[in-house]
Short mmCIF file of C-alpha atoms and ligand atoms in Angstrom, two decimals:
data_model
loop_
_atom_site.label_atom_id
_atom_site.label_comp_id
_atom_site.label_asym_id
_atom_site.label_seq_id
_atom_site.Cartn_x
_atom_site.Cartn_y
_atom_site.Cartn_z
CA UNK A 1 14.89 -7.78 -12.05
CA UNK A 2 14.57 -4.29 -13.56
CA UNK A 3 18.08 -3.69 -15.02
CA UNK A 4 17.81 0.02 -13.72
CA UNK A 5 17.21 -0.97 -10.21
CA UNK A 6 20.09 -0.10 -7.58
CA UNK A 7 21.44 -3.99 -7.50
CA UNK A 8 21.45 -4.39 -3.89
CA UNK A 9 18.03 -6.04 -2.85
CA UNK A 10 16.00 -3.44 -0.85
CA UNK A 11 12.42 -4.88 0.50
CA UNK A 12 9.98 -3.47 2.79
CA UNK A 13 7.32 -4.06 5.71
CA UNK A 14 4.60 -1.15 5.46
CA UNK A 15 2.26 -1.85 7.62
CA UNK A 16 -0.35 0.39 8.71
CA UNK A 17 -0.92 1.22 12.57
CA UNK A 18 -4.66 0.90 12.74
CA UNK A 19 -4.71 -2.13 14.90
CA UNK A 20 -2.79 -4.55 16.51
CA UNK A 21 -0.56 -7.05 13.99
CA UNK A 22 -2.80 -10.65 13.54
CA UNK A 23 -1.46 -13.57 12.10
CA UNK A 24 -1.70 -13.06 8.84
CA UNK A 25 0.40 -10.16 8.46
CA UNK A 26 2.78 -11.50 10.90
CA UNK A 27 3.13 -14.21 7.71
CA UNK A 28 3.35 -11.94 5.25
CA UNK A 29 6.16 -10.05 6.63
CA UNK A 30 7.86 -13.45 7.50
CA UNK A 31 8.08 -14.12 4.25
CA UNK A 32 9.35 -10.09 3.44
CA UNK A 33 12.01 -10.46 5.91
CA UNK A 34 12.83 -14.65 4.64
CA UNK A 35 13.65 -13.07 0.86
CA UNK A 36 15.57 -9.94 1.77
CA UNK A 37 17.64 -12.18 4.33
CA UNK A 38 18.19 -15.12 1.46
CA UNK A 39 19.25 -12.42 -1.09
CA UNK A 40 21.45 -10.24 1.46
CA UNK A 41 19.08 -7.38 1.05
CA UNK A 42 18.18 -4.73 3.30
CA UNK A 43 14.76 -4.32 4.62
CA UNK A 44 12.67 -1.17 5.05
CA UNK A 45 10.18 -1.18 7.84
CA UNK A 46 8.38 2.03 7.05
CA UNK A 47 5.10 3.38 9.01
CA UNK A 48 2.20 3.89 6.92
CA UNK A 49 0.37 6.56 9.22
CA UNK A 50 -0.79 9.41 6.96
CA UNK A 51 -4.69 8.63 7.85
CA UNK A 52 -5.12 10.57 10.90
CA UNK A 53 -8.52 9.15 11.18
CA UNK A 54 -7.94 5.87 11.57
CA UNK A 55 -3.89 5.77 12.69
CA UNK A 56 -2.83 5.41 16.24
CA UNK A 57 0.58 6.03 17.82
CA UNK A 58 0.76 3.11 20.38
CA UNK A 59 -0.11 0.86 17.35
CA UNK A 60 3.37 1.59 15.76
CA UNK A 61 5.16 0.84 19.12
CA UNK A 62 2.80 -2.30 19.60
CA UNK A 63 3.94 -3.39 15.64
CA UNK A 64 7.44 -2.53 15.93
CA UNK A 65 7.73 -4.60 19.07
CA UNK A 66 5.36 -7.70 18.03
CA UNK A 67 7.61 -8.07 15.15
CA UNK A 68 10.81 -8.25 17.37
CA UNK A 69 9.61 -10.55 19.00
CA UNK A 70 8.48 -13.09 16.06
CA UNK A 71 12.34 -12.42 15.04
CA UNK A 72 11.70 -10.43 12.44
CA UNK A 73 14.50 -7.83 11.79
CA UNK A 74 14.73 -4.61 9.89
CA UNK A 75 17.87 -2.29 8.93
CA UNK A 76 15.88 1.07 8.09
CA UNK A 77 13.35 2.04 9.91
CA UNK A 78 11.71 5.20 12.20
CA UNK A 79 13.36 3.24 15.45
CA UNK A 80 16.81 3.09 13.71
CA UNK A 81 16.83 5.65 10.73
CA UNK A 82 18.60 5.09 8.33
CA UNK A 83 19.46 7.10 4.80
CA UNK A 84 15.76 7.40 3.30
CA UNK A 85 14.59 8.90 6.97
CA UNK A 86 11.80 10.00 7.96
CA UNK A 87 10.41 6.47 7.79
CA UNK A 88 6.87 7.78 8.83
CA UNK A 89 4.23 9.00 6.03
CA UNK A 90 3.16 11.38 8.15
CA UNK A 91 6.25 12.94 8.24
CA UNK A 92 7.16 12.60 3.90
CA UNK A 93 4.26 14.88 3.13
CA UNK A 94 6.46 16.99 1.37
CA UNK A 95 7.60 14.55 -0.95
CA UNK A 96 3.77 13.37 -1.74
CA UNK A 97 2.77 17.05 -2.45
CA UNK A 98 5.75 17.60 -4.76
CA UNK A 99 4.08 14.54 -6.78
CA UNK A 100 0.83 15.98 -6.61
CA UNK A 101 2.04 19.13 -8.29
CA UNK A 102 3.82 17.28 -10.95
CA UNK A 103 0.78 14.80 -11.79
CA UNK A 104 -1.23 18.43 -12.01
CA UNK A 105 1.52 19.97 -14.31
CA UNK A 106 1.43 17.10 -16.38
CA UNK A 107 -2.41 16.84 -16.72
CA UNK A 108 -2.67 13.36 -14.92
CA UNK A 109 -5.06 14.53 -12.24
CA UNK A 110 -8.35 16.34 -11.89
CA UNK A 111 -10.43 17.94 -9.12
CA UNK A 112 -13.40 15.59 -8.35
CA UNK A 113 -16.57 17.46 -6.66
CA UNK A 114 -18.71 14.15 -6.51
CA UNK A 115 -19.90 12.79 -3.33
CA UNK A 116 -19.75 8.98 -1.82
CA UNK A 117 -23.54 8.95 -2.91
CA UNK A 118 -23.30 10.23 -6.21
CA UNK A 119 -20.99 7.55 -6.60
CA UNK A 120 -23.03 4.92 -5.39
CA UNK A 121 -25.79 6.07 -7.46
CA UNK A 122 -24.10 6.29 -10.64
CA UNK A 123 -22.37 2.44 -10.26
CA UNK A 124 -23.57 0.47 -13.22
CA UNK A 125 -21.72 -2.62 -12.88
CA UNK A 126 -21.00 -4.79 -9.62
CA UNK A 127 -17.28 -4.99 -8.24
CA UNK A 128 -15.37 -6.99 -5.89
CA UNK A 129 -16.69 -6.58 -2.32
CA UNK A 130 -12.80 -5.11 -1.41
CA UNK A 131 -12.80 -2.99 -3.80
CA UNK A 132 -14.36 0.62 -4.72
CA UNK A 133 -16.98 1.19 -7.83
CA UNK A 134 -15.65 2.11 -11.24
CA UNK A 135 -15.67 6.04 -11.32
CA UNK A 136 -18.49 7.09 -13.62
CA UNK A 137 -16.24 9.83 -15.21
CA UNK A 138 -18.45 12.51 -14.17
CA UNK A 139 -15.59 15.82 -13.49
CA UNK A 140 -12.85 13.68 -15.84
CA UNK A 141 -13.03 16.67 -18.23
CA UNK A 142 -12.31 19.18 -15.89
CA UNK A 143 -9.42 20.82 -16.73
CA UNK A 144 -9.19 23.86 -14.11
CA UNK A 145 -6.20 21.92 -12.30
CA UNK A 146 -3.69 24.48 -12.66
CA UNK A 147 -5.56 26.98 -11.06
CA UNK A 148 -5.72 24.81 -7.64
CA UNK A 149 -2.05 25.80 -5.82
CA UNK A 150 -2.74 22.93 -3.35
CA UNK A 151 -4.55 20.04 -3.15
CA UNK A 152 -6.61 20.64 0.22
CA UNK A 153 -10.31 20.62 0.33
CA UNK A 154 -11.34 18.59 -2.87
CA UNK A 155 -11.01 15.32 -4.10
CA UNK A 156 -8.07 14.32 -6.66
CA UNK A 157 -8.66 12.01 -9.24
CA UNK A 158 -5.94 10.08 -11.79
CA UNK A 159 -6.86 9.85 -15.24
CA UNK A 160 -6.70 6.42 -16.31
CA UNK A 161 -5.57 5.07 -19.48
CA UNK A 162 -9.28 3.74 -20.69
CA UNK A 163 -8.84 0.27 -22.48
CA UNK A 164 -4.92 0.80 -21.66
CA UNK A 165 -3.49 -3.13 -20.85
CA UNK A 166 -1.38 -2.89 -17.65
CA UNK A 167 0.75 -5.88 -17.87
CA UNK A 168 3.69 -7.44 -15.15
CA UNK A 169 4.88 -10.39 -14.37
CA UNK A 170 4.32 -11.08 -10.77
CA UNK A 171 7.21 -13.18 -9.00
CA UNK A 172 4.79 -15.59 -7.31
CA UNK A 173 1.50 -15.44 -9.44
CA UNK A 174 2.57 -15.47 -12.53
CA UNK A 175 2.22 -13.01 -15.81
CA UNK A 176 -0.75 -10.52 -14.56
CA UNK A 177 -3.01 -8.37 -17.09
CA UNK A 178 -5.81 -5.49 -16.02
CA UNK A 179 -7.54 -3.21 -18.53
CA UNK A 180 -7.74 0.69 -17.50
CA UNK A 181 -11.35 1.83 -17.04
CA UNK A 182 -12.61 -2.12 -17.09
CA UNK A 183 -11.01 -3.42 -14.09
CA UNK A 184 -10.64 -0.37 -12.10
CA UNK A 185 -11.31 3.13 -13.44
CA UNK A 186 -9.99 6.92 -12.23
CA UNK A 187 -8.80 6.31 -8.81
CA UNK A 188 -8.39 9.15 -5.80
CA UNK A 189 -4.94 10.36 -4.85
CA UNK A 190 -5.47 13.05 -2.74
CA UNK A 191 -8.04 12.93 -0.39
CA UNK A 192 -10.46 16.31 0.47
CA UNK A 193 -9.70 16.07 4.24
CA UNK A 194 -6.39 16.43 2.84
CA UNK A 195 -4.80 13.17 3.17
CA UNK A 196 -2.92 11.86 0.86
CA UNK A 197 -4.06 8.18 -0.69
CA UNK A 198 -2.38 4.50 -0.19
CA UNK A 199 -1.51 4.45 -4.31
CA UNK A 200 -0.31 8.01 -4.21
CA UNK A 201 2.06 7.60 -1.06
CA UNK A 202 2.84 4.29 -1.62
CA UNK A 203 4.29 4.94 -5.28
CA UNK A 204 7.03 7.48 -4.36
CA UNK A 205 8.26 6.08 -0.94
CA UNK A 206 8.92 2.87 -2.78
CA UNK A 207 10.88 4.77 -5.71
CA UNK A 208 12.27 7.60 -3.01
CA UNK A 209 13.46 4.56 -0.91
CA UNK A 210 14.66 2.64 -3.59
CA UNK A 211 13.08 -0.68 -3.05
CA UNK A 212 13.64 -2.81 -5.71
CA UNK A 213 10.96 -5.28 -4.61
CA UNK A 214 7.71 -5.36 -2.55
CA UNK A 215 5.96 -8.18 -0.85
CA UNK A 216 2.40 -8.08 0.02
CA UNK A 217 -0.64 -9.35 0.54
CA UNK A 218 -2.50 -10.62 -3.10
CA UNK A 219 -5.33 -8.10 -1.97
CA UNK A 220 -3.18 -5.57 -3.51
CA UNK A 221 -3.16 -6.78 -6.72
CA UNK A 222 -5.04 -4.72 -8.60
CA UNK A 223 -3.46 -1.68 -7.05
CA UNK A 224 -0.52 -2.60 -8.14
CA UNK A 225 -1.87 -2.30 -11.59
CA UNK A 226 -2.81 1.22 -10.33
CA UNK A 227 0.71 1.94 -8.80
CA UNK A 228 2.38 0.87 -11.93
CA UNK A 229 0.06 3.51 -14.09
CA UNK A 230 1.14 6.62 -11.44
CA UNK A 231 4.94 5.16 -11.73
CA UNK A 232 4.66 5.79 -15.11
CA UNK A 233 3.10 9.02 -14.63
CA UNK A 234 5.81 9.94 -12.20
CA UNK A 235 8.89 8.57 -14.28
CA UNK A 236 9.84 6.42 -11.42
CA UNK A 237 11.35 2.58 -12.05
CA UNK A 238 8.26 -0.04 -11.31
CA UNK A 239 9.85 -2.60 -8.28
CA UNK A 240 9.49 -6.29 -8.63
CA UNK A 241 6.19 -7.89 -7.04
CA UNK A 242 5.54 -10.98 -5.27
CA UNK A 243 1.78 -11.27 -4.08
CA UNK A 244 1.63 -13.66 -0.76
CA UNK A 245 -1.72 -15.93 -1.09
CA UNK A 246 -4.52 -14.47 1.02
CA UNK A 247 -5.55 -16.53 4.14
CA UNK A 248 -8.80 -17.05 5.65
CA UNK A 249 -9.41 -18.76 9.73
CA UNK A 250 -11.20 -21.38 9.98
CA UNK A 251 -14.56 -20.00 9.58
CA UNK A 252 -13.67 -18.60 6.02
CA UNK A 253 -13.40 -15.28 7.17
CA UNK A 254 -9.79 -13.16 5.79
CA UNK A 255 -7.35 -12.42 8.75
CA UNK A 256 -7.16 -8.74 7.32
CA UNK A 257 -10.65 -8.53 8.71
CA UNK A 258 -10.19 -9.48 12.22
CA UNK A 259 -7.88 -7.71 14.69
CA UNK A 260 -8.97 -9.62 18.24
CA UNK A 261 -8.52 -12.96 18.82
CA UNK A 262 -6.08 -13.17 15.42
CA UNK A 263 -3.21 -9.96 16.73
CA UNK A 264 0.14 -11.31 17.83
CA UNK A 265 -1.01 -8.67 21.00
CA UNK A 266 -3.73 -10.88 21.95
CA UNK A 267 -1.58 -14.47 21.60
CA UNK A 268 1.04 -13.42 23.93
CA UNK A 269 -0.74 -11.75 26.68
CA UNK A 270 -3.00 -15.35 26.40
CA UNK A 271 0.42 -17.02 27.17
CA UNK A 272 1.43 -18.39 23.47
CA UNK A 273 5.62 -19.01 23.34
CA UNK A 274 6.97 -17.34 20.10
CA UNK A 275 7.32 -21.20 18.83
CA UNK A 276 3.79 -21.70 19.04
CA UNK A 277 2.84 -18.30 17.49
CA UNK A 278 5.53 -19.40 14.16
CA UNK A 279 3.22 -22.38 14.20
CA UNK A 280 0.31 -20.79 13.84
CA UNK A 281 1.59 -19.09 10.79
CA UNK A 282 3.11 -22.21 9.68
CA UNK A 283 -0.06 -23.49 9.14
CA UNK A 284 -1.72 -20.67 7.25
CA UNK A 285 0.94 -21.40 5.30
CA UNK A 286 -0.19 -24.76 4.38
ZN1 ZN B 1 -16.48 13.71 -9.70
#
């Protein structure tokens, strides 16, 4: 562990209300909750709601209460509060604009005017299917930044480190290395409808909340490479990481892209017993 860490263990669950919980996150947070409980930590459950598009209230309620009922229990959280409140994103925009002024200050970010289909145009090289096209570089010498006083109505962009090596060592994967501008090139942290992005938001609530480790799905892998790049921008401590194995149903298909027949909801109203939900994610597990 990071020797400048706060040496109580502080996890999180951040999941994001835009559907009903399905099995697989139900597993990854089992296994969230299993190592703050084995190392006496405390866990975080915070909200991840700043996409107004996409977010719905009763989902939070419908999380919040599908978890508590799998058994899984958290000490912080927007239902309890606790000393890194509000535990909502929509509520910390404050904190995430104070960050976007001091990436601009520093000369990390840059306006970006292109559109989803210049984009798509200007991709060279093929990327994962989960994952967005490497940004041709077309406003990266822009340099007006200073003159924007807020972020709203345009696109923000970090500058990353081309042929920089990002290296961790991940808990569960092992050692981990991506290349800046190879594996993933200038990435958007402020959205023009104003929002906000994941790697922006997700970067200072873990360093304003102190957690000293995150657990997540090994889709995120690569932004944690990105994370790591804006910690380092931001002068905030990188956590620990421990990547949980993605898992597919039986037809192949990743639980992260189903939310029916797969949601915790959806089990219990068919009659499932918590035991026989556990099951089920005891044998994703396998
Ligand atoms: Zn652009």
């Amino acid at each position: 562990m990071n020797s400048n860490l706060p040496n109580k263990y502080r996890g999180r669950l951040a999941p994001s209300p835009t559907g009903y919980l399905h099995l697989g996150h139900a597993r990854t947070f089992r296994i969230a909750a299993q190592r703050a409980r084995e190392r006496n930590g405390v866990l975080v459950f915070r909200n991840e709601d700043l996409d107004p598009q996409r977010c719905r209230r009763e989902f939070v309620d419908a999380m919040m209460e599908d978890l508590q009922w799998l058994g899984i229990q958290w000490q912080e959280g927007p239902d309890c509060g606790g000393p890194f409140a509000p535990y909502s994103q929509s509520e910390r925009r404050s904190l995430y604009s104070s960050a976007w002024r001091r990436l601009r200050d520093d000369g990390w970010i840059y306006p970006c005017t292109c559109s989803r289909k210049d984009l798509v145009l200007a991709a060279t090289a093929p990327n994962d299917a989960d994952d967005e096209p490497i940004y041709p570089g077309t406003c990266r010498s822009r340099n007006e930044a200073k003159h924007f006083a807020t972020p709203k109505g345009i696109n923000w962009r970090f500058r990353v480190p081309h042929r920089e090596a990002i290296e961790f060592e991940e808990l569960h994967l092992g050692p981990q290395k991506f290349t800046g501008g190879q594996d993933f090139g200038d990435f958007v942290i402020w959205r023009r409808d104003d929002v906000p992005t994941y790697q922006l938001a997700v970067v200072v609530d873990d360093a304003e909340m102190q957690i000293t480790e995150v657990v997540r799905g090994a889709d995120l892998l690569k932004s944690t490479a990105r994370q790591i790049l804006l910690q380092r921008a931001l002068g905030h401590v990188t956590p620990d990481y421990s990547h949980c194995d993605l898992v597919r149903d039986q037809t192949g298909q990743r639980m992260a892209k189903r939310h029916d027949s797969a949601s915790i909801r959806h089990l219990r109203e068919s009659g499932c017993s918590r035991e026989e939900v556990l099951q089920q994610i005891e044998v994703l597990t396998k």
